[in-house]
Every structure is written in structure tokens, then in C-alpha cells.
């Protein structure tokens, strides 16, 4: 996998590079600012972009804005944003800026090496990976939505879907058959009215509904 890393900290860029190369991935470039990230991403078209959200000059949301600019020219760009803190709006804005291939992870998740690599590889393959802490915070604070009608098991399935797990992965995590997971997913799609012929990507839309959009 060809990866582009963006972070204003040279130490973090080098740490991620070593981690990725140890996992047999190739780091094709690095960037220290949002402007540099946009230029390199559109030039190199890597298999994955990993970017900090806060970069110079204001250290607010330059990484997110750069990701949105990249998506304006390359909608399917696979992007993982790293954040020091949970900001739910960042996750929803990033997901809405493209088709799929989106990740939003807390920086602490990097220390869970296996989980981190699984998450970024999932995004590079076109999936979605939302940090479990983000999902938990949303469920604790959001207003009522059609998803409030979910059963406890359907809610568990949706939370794991939000983390980016496939039906097979959810089956393993919950010790359910794949057939049972499929039934739960069909029911949770039906409650917000996400039919198969609705013209939307139902898994991504269900996650956006979970995030309050």
C-alpha cells in the first residue's frame, strides 16, 4: 500500500513511516502543511492519505479542510484523519465530502498497532473506520433519531459497522452467524428507510445517521 503522511510534527511523521514500513507498506511522501498535503495527494494519488487534523498555520482544522479540497478533485480519495480529541463534526464532514474510504481515529489508537493497521487497510480498501470513542460519545449525547428504535443487538451491530467492520467481522466480534448479522443489518437499514434501491450507500448512510446527520 502506497501511503502519504501529513503532520506538522517531524517526530510523528517519522514514527508513522517506520510503523508502516515495518508492516510492508510504502510511504511515498510526507507533508507538514495542509497546502502541501493537497498538492502531494493530487500529484501522487496514493492508496491512502493519513493526516493530522490540526496543522499550521492556525492549528485548528487545516487537515480536514485539505482533505475536503482533495475530495473536491478526487472524490474517492482514501483518507484517514487523526485527532488528539473527539470532535464528532470532523468525522461527519469528512464522510460527507466523499463516497467512502474514510477514517477518523484518535491518535492514541496508533499504539494499538494491530487495530490501527486493520483500520487504515480497511479505509484503503474503500471502507469506513470510525474510532470507537467517537461512536460512544455520539450515542451518549445525540438527539432522538430513527435509530432509537433499534434493538440492543441491532445497536451493537451498527456501532461495529461504524468502526468499519464487515458483516464477517461483526459476526466474529459478536459470536453470531453471518446469517444472523445479515438479518440484523437488514432490519437496522429498514428502520431509517434505507431500501436497497434508494440509490445510496446504506452502510455509510447508517453511520452518518448514527453521527447525527
mmCIF file of C-alpha atoms in Angstrom:
data_model
loop_
_atom_site.group_PDB
_atom_site.id
_atom_site.type_symbol
_atom_site.label_atom_id
_atom_site.label_comp_id
_atom_site.label_asym_id
_atom_site.label_seq_id
_atom_site.Cartn_x
_atom_site.Cartn_y
_atom_site.Cartn_z
ATOM 1 C CA UNK A 1 0.000 0.000 0.000
ATOM 2 C CA UNK A 2 1.350 3.438 -1.007
ATOM 3 C CA UNK A 3 0.801 5.966 1.797
ATOM 4 C CA UNK A 4 1.104 9.739 2.099
ATOM 5 C CA UNK A 5 1.560 11.081 5.665
ATOM 6 C CA UNK A 6 0.743 14.645 6.727
ATOM 7 C CA UNK A 7 1.583 16.076 10.147
ATOM 8 C CA UNK A 8 3.472 19.172 11.285
ATOM 9 C CA UNK A 9 5.439 17.052 13.779
ATOM 10 C CA UNK A 10 8.523 15.543 12.156
ATOM 11 C CA UNK A 11 8.705 13.063 15.023
ATOM 12 C CA UNK A 12 5.192 11.743 14.370
ATOM 13 C CA UNK A 13 5.765 11.601 10.613
ATOM 14 C CA UNK A 14 8.885 9.525 11.142
ATOM 15 C CA UNK A 15 7.183 7.293 13.685
ATOM 16 C CA UNK A 16 4.296 6.573 11.321
ATOM 17 C CA UNK A 17 6.713 5.970 8.466
ATOM 18 C CA UNK A 18 8.658 3.380 10.462
ATOM 19 C CA UNK A 19 5.440 1.727 11.650
ATOM 20 C CA UNK A 20 4.026 1.490 8.132
ATOM 21 C CA UNK A 21 7.238 0.284 6.539
ATOM 22 C CA UNK A 22 7.569 -2.376 9.222
ATOM 23 C CA UNK A 23 4.118 -3.563 8.090
ATOM 24 C CA UNK A 24 5.375 -3.724 4.463
ATOM 25 C CA UNK A 25 3.653 -0.544 3.306
ATOM 26 C CA UNK A 26 5.434 2.137 1.264
ATOM 27 C CA UNK A 27 5.484 5.770 2.359
ATOM 28 C CA UNK A 28 5.571 7.706 -0.914
ATOM 29 C CA UNK A 29 5.640 11.170 0.613
ATOM 30 C CA UNK A 30 5.124 13.393 3.644
ATOM 31 C CA UNK A 31 3.646 16.851 4.176
ATOM 32 C CA UNK A 32 3.829 19.371 7.026
ATOM 33 C CA UNK A 33 1.011 21.738 5.995
ATOM 34 C CA UNK A 34 -2.461 21.458 4.526
ATOM 35 C CA UNK A 35 -1.396 23.195 1.326
ATOM 36 C CA UNK A 36 1.484 20.784 0.845
ATOM 37 C CA UNK A 37 -0.833 17.853 1.544
ATOM 38 C CA UNK A 38 -3.282 18.840 -1.201
ATOM 39 C CA UNK A 39 -0.538 19.244 -3.801
ATOM 40 C CA UNK A 40 1.156 15.950 -2.987
ATOM 41 C CA UNK A 41 -2.067 13.946 -2.675
ATOM 42 C CA UNK A 42 -3.346 15.023 -6.086
ATOM 43 C CA UNK A 43 0.078 14.525 -7.660
ATOM 44 C CA UNK A 44 0.928 11.133 -6.124
ATOM 45 C CA UNK A 45 -2.605 9.655 -5.872
ATOM 46 C CA UNK A 46 -1.529 7.287 -3.055
ATOM 47 C CA UNK A 47 -3.507 4.264 -1.891
ATOM 48 C CA UNK A 48 -4.068 6.063 1.414
ATOM 49 C CA UNK A 49 -3.672 9.540 2.907
ATOM 50 C CA UNK A 50 -3.093 9.770 6.671
ATOM 51 C CA UNK A 51 -3.322 13.313 8.029
ATOM 52 C CA UNK A 52 -3.458 15.088 11.342
ATOM 53 C CA UNK A 53 -6.468 17.402 11.600
ATOM 54 C CA UNK A 54 -4.603 20.276 13.248
ATOM 55 C CA UNK A 55 -1.750 21.721 11.213
ATOM 56 C CA UNK A 56 -0.183 25.156 10.576
ATOM 57 C CA UNK A 57 -0.863 27.988 10.425
ATOM 58 C CA UNK A 58 -3.810 28.100 12.851
ATOM 59 C CA UNK A 59 -3.602 24.525 14.197
ATOM 60 C CA UNK A 60 -7.389 24.211 14.047
ATOM 61 C CA UNK A 61 -8.784 22.105 11.208
ATOM 62 C CA UNK A 62 -6.366 22.573 8.293
ATOM 63 C CA UNK A 63 -6.054 18.813 7.797
ATOM 64 C CA UNK A 64 -9.825 18.448 7.430
ATOM 65 C CA UNK A 65 -10.033 21.383 5.018
ATOM 66 C CA UNK A 66 -7.174 19.914 2.980
ATOM 67 C CA UNK A 67 -8.982 16.557 2.880
ATOM 68 C CA UNK A 68 -12.142 18.255 1.633
ATOM 69 C CA UNK A 69 -10.144 20.080 -1.047
ATOM 70 C CA UNK A 70 -8.579 16.802 -2.150
ATOM 71 C CA UNK A 71 -12.024 15.199 -2.315
ATOM 72 C CA UNK A 72 -13.306 18.073 -4.479
ATOM 73 C CA UNK A 73 -10.919 16.928 -7.241
ATOM 74 C CA UNK A 74 -10.639 13.262 -6.254
ATOM 75 C CA UNK A 75 -13.913 12.183 -4.572
ATOM 76 C CA UNK A 76 -12.830 8.587 -3.977
ATOM 77 C CA UNK A 77 -9.580 9.594 -2.244
ATOM 78 C CA UNK A 78 -8.954 7.224 0.719
ATOM 79 C CA UNK A 79 -8.308 9.439 3.735
ATOM 80 C CA UNK A 80 -7.728 8.766 7.431
ATOM 81 C CA UNK A 81 -7.761 11.770 9.755
ATOM 82 C CA UNK A 82 -6.003 11.587 13.125
ATOM 83 C CA UNK A 83 -7.169 13.717 16.041
ATOM 84 C CA UNK A 84 -5.979 14.291 19.579
ATOM 85 C CA UNK A 85 -9.543 14.760 20.814
ATOM 86 C CA UNK A 86 -13.033 13.587 19.842
ATOM 87 C CA UNK A 87 -14.791 16.130 17.624
ATOM 88 C CA UNK A 88 -17.799 14.424 16.055
ATOM 89 C CA UNK A 89 -18.293 17.138 13.445
ATOM 90 C CA UNK A 90 -14.914 16.321 11.897
ATOM 91 C CA UNK A 91 -15.971 12.731 11.259
ATOM 92 C CA UNK A 92 -19.258 13.665 9.631
ATOM 93 C CA UNK A 93 -17.737 16.399 7.470
ATOM 94 C CA UNK A 94 -15.073 14.033 6.189
ATOM 95 C CA UNK A 95 -17.531 11.238 5.403
ATOM 96 C CA UNK A 96 -19.853 13.638 3.606
ATOM 97 C CA UNK A 97 -17.005 15.010 1.452
ATOM 98 C CA UNK A 98 -16.518 11.737 -0.424
ATOM 99 C CA UNK A 99 -18.078 8.456 -1.356
ATOM 100 C CA UNK A 100 -16.490 6.048 1.118
ATOM 101 C CA UNK A 101 -12.851 5.255 2.011
ATOM 102 C CA UNK A 102 -12.898 7.373 5.165
ATOM 103 C CA UNK A 103 -11.315 7.010 8.580
ATOM 104 C CA UNK A 104 -11.414 9.162 11.702
ATOM 105 C CA UNK A 105 -9.203 7.859 14.508
ATOM 106 C CA UNK A 106 -7.805 9.228 17.733
ATOM 107 C CA UNK A 107 -4.022 9.436 17.815
ATOM 108 C CA UNK A 108 -3.912 7.130 20.826
ATOM 109 C CA UNK A 109 -5.272 4.399 18.538
ATOM 110 C CA UNK A 110 -1.848 4.252 16.845
ATOM 111 C CA UNK A 111 -0.494 2.492 19.936
ATOM 112 C CA UNK A 112 -2.900 -0.390 19.277
ATOM 113 C CA UNK A 113 -0.758 -1.415 16.340
ATOM 114 C CA UNK A 114 -2.857 -4.290 15.086
ATOM 115 C CA UNK A 115 -6.133 -2.374 15.351
ATOM 116 C CA UNK A 116 -4.616 0.716 13.735
ATOM 117 C CA UNK A 117 -3.254 -1.226 10.772
ATOM 118 C CA UNK A 118 -6.556 -3.043 10.313
ATOM 119 C CA UNK A 119 -8.404 0.291 10.313
ATOM 120 C CA UNK A 120 -6.197 2.038 7.760
ATOM 121 C CA UNK A 121 -6.103 -1.017 5.495
ATOM 122 C CA UNK A 122 -9.908 -1.122 5.628
ATOM 123 C CA UNK A 123 -10.094 2.515 4.529
ATOM 124 C CA UNK A 124 -7.579 1.932 1.730
ATOM 125 C CA UNK A 125 -9.857 -0.858 0.503
ATOM 126 C CA UNK A 126 -12.806 1.554 0.347
ATOM 127 C CA UNK A 127 -14.324 1.084 3.795
ATOM 128 C CA UNK A 128 -15.099 3.327 6.748
ATOM 129 C CA UNK A 129 -13.332 3.259 10.127
ATOM 130 C CA UNK A 130 -14.639 5.489 12.920
ATOM 131 C CA UNK A 131 -12.878 5.482 16.293
ATOM 132 C CA UNK A 132 -14.882 3.562 18.948
ATOM 133 C CA UNK A 133 -14.587 6.543 21.325
ATOM 134 C CA UNK A 134 -16.277 8.759 18.723
ATOM 135 C CA UNK A 135 -19.136 6.278 18.358
ATOM 136 C CA UNK A 136 -19.524 6.034 22.138
ATOM 137 C CA UNK A 137 -19.632 9.813 22.586
ATOM 138 C CA UNK A 138 -22.237 10.199 19.843
ATOM 139 C CA UNK A 139 -24.504 7.595 21.403
ATOM 140 C CA UNK A 140 -24.214 9.297 24.776
ATOM 141 C CA UNK A 141 -25.100 12.788 23.543
ATOM 142 C CA UNK A 142 -27.141 12.757 20.342
ATOM 143 C CA UNK A 143 -30.755 13.741 19.953
ATOM 144 C CA UNK A 144 -33.515 11.263 19.081
ATOM 145 C CA UNK A 145 -33.286 9.720 15.591
ATOM 146 C CA UNK A 146 -34.980 6.775 13.852
ATOM 147 C CA UNK A 147 -32.128 4.665 15.191
ATOM 148 C CA UNK A 148 -33.566 4.948 18.695
ATOM 149 C CA UNK A 149 -35.958 2.204 17.605
ATOM 150 C CA UNK A 150 -33.111 -0.273 17.208
ATOM 151 C CA UNK A 151 -32.923 -3.281 19.478
ATOM 152 C CA UNK A 152 -29.818 -3.594 21.697
ATOM 153 C CA UNK A 153 -28.352 -6.179 19.309
ATOM 154 C CA UNK A 154 -29.042 -4.017 16.250
ATOM 155 C CA UNK A 155 -27.359 -1.113 18.045
ATOM 156 C CA UNK A 156 -24.289 -3.275 18.686
ATOM 157 C CA UNK A 157 -24.181 -4.204 15.001
ATOM 158 C CA UNK A 158 -24.424 -0.536 13.958
ATOM 159 C CA UNK A 159 -21.687 0.526 16.381
ATOM 160 C CA UNK A 160 -19.349 -2.088 14.907
ATOM 161 C CA UNK A 161 -20.418 -1.036 11.410
ATOM 162 C CA UNK A 162 -19.394 2.482 12.400
ATOM 163 C CA UNK A 163 -15.946 1.169 13.309
ATOM 164 C CA UNK A 164 -15.772 -0.187 9.761
ATOM 165 C CA UNK A 165 -16.245 -3.895 10.365
ATOM 166 C CA UNK A 166 -17.742 -6.020 7.614
ATOM 167 C CA UNK A 167 -20.579 -8.437 8.338
ATOM 168 C CA UNK A 168 -17.972 -11.193 8.687
ATOM 169 C CA UNK A 169 -16.000 -9.079 11.178
ATOM 170 C CA UNK A 170 -19.154 -8.264 13.153
ATOM 171 C CA UNK A 171 -20.014 -11.964 13.189
ATOM 172 C CA UNK A 172 -16.641 -12.788 14.766
ATOM 173 C CA UNK A 173 -16.829 -9.949 17.305
ATOM 174 C CA UNK A 174 -20.355 -10.789 18.499
ATOM 175 C CA UNK A 175 -20.068 -14.581 18.127
ATOM 176 C CA UNK A 176 -23.041 -14.656 15.753
ATOM 177 C CA UNK A 177 -23.517 -16.458 12.466
ATOM 178 C CA UNK A 178 -23.088 -14.337 9.340
ATOM 179 C CA UNK A 179 -26.730 -15.058 8.544
ATOM 180 C CA UNK A 180 -27.832 -13.595 11.874
ATOM 181 C CA UNK A 181 -25.710 -10.493 11.319
ATOM 182 C CA UNK A 182 -27.213 -10.063 7.846
ATOM 183 C CA UNK A 183 -30.729 -10.168 9.334
ATOM 184 C CA UNK A 184 -29.783 -7.543 11.925
ATOM 185 C CA UNK A 185 -28.261 -5.266 9.261
ATOM 186 C CA UNK A 186 -31.332 -5.549 7.052
ATOM 187 C CA UNK A 187 -33.594 -4.602 9.960
ATOM 188 C CA UNK A 188 -31.460 -1.647 11.026
ATOM 189 C CA UNK A 189 -31.374 -0.417 7.405
ATOM 190 C CA UNK A 190 -35.158 -0.653 7.222
ATOM 191 C CA UNK A 191 -35.842 1.463 10.318
ATOM 192 C CA UNK A 192 -34.336 4.703 8.873
ATOM 193 C CA UNK A 193 -35.898 3.805 5.483
ATOM 194 C CA UNK A 194 -32.682 2.758 3.690
ATOM 195 C CA UNK A 195 -34.015 0.430 0.999
ATOM 196 C CA UNK A 196 -31.790 -1.453 -1.446
ATOM 197 C CA UNK A 197 -32.999 0.651 -4.366
ATOM 198 C CA UNK A 198 -32.684 4.005 -2.575
ATOM 199 C CA UNK A 199 -29.589 4.958 -4.584
ATOM 200 C CA UNK A 200 -27.386 5.484 -1.525
ATOM 201 C CA UNK A 201 -24.623 3.500 0.113
ATOM 202 C CA UNK A 202 -26.622 2.142 3.030
ATOM 203 C CA UNK A 203 -23.744 1.331 5.394
ATOM 204 C CA UNK A 204 -22.260 4.820 5.056
ATOM 205 C CA UNK A 205 -25.686 6.467 5.378
ATOM 206 C CA UNK A 206 -26.461 4.430 8.502
ATOM 207 C CA UNK A 207 -23.154 5.566 10.028
ATOM 208 C CA UNK A 208 -23.951 9.203 9.142
ATOM 209 C CA UNK A 209 -27.340 8.788 10.816
ATOM 210 C CA UNK A 210 -25.538 7.433 13.872
ATOM 211 C CA UNK A 211 -23.287 10.502 13.853
ATOM 212 C CA UNK A 212 -26.328 12.764 13.848
ATOM 213 C CA UNK A 213 -26.532 13.915 10.208
#
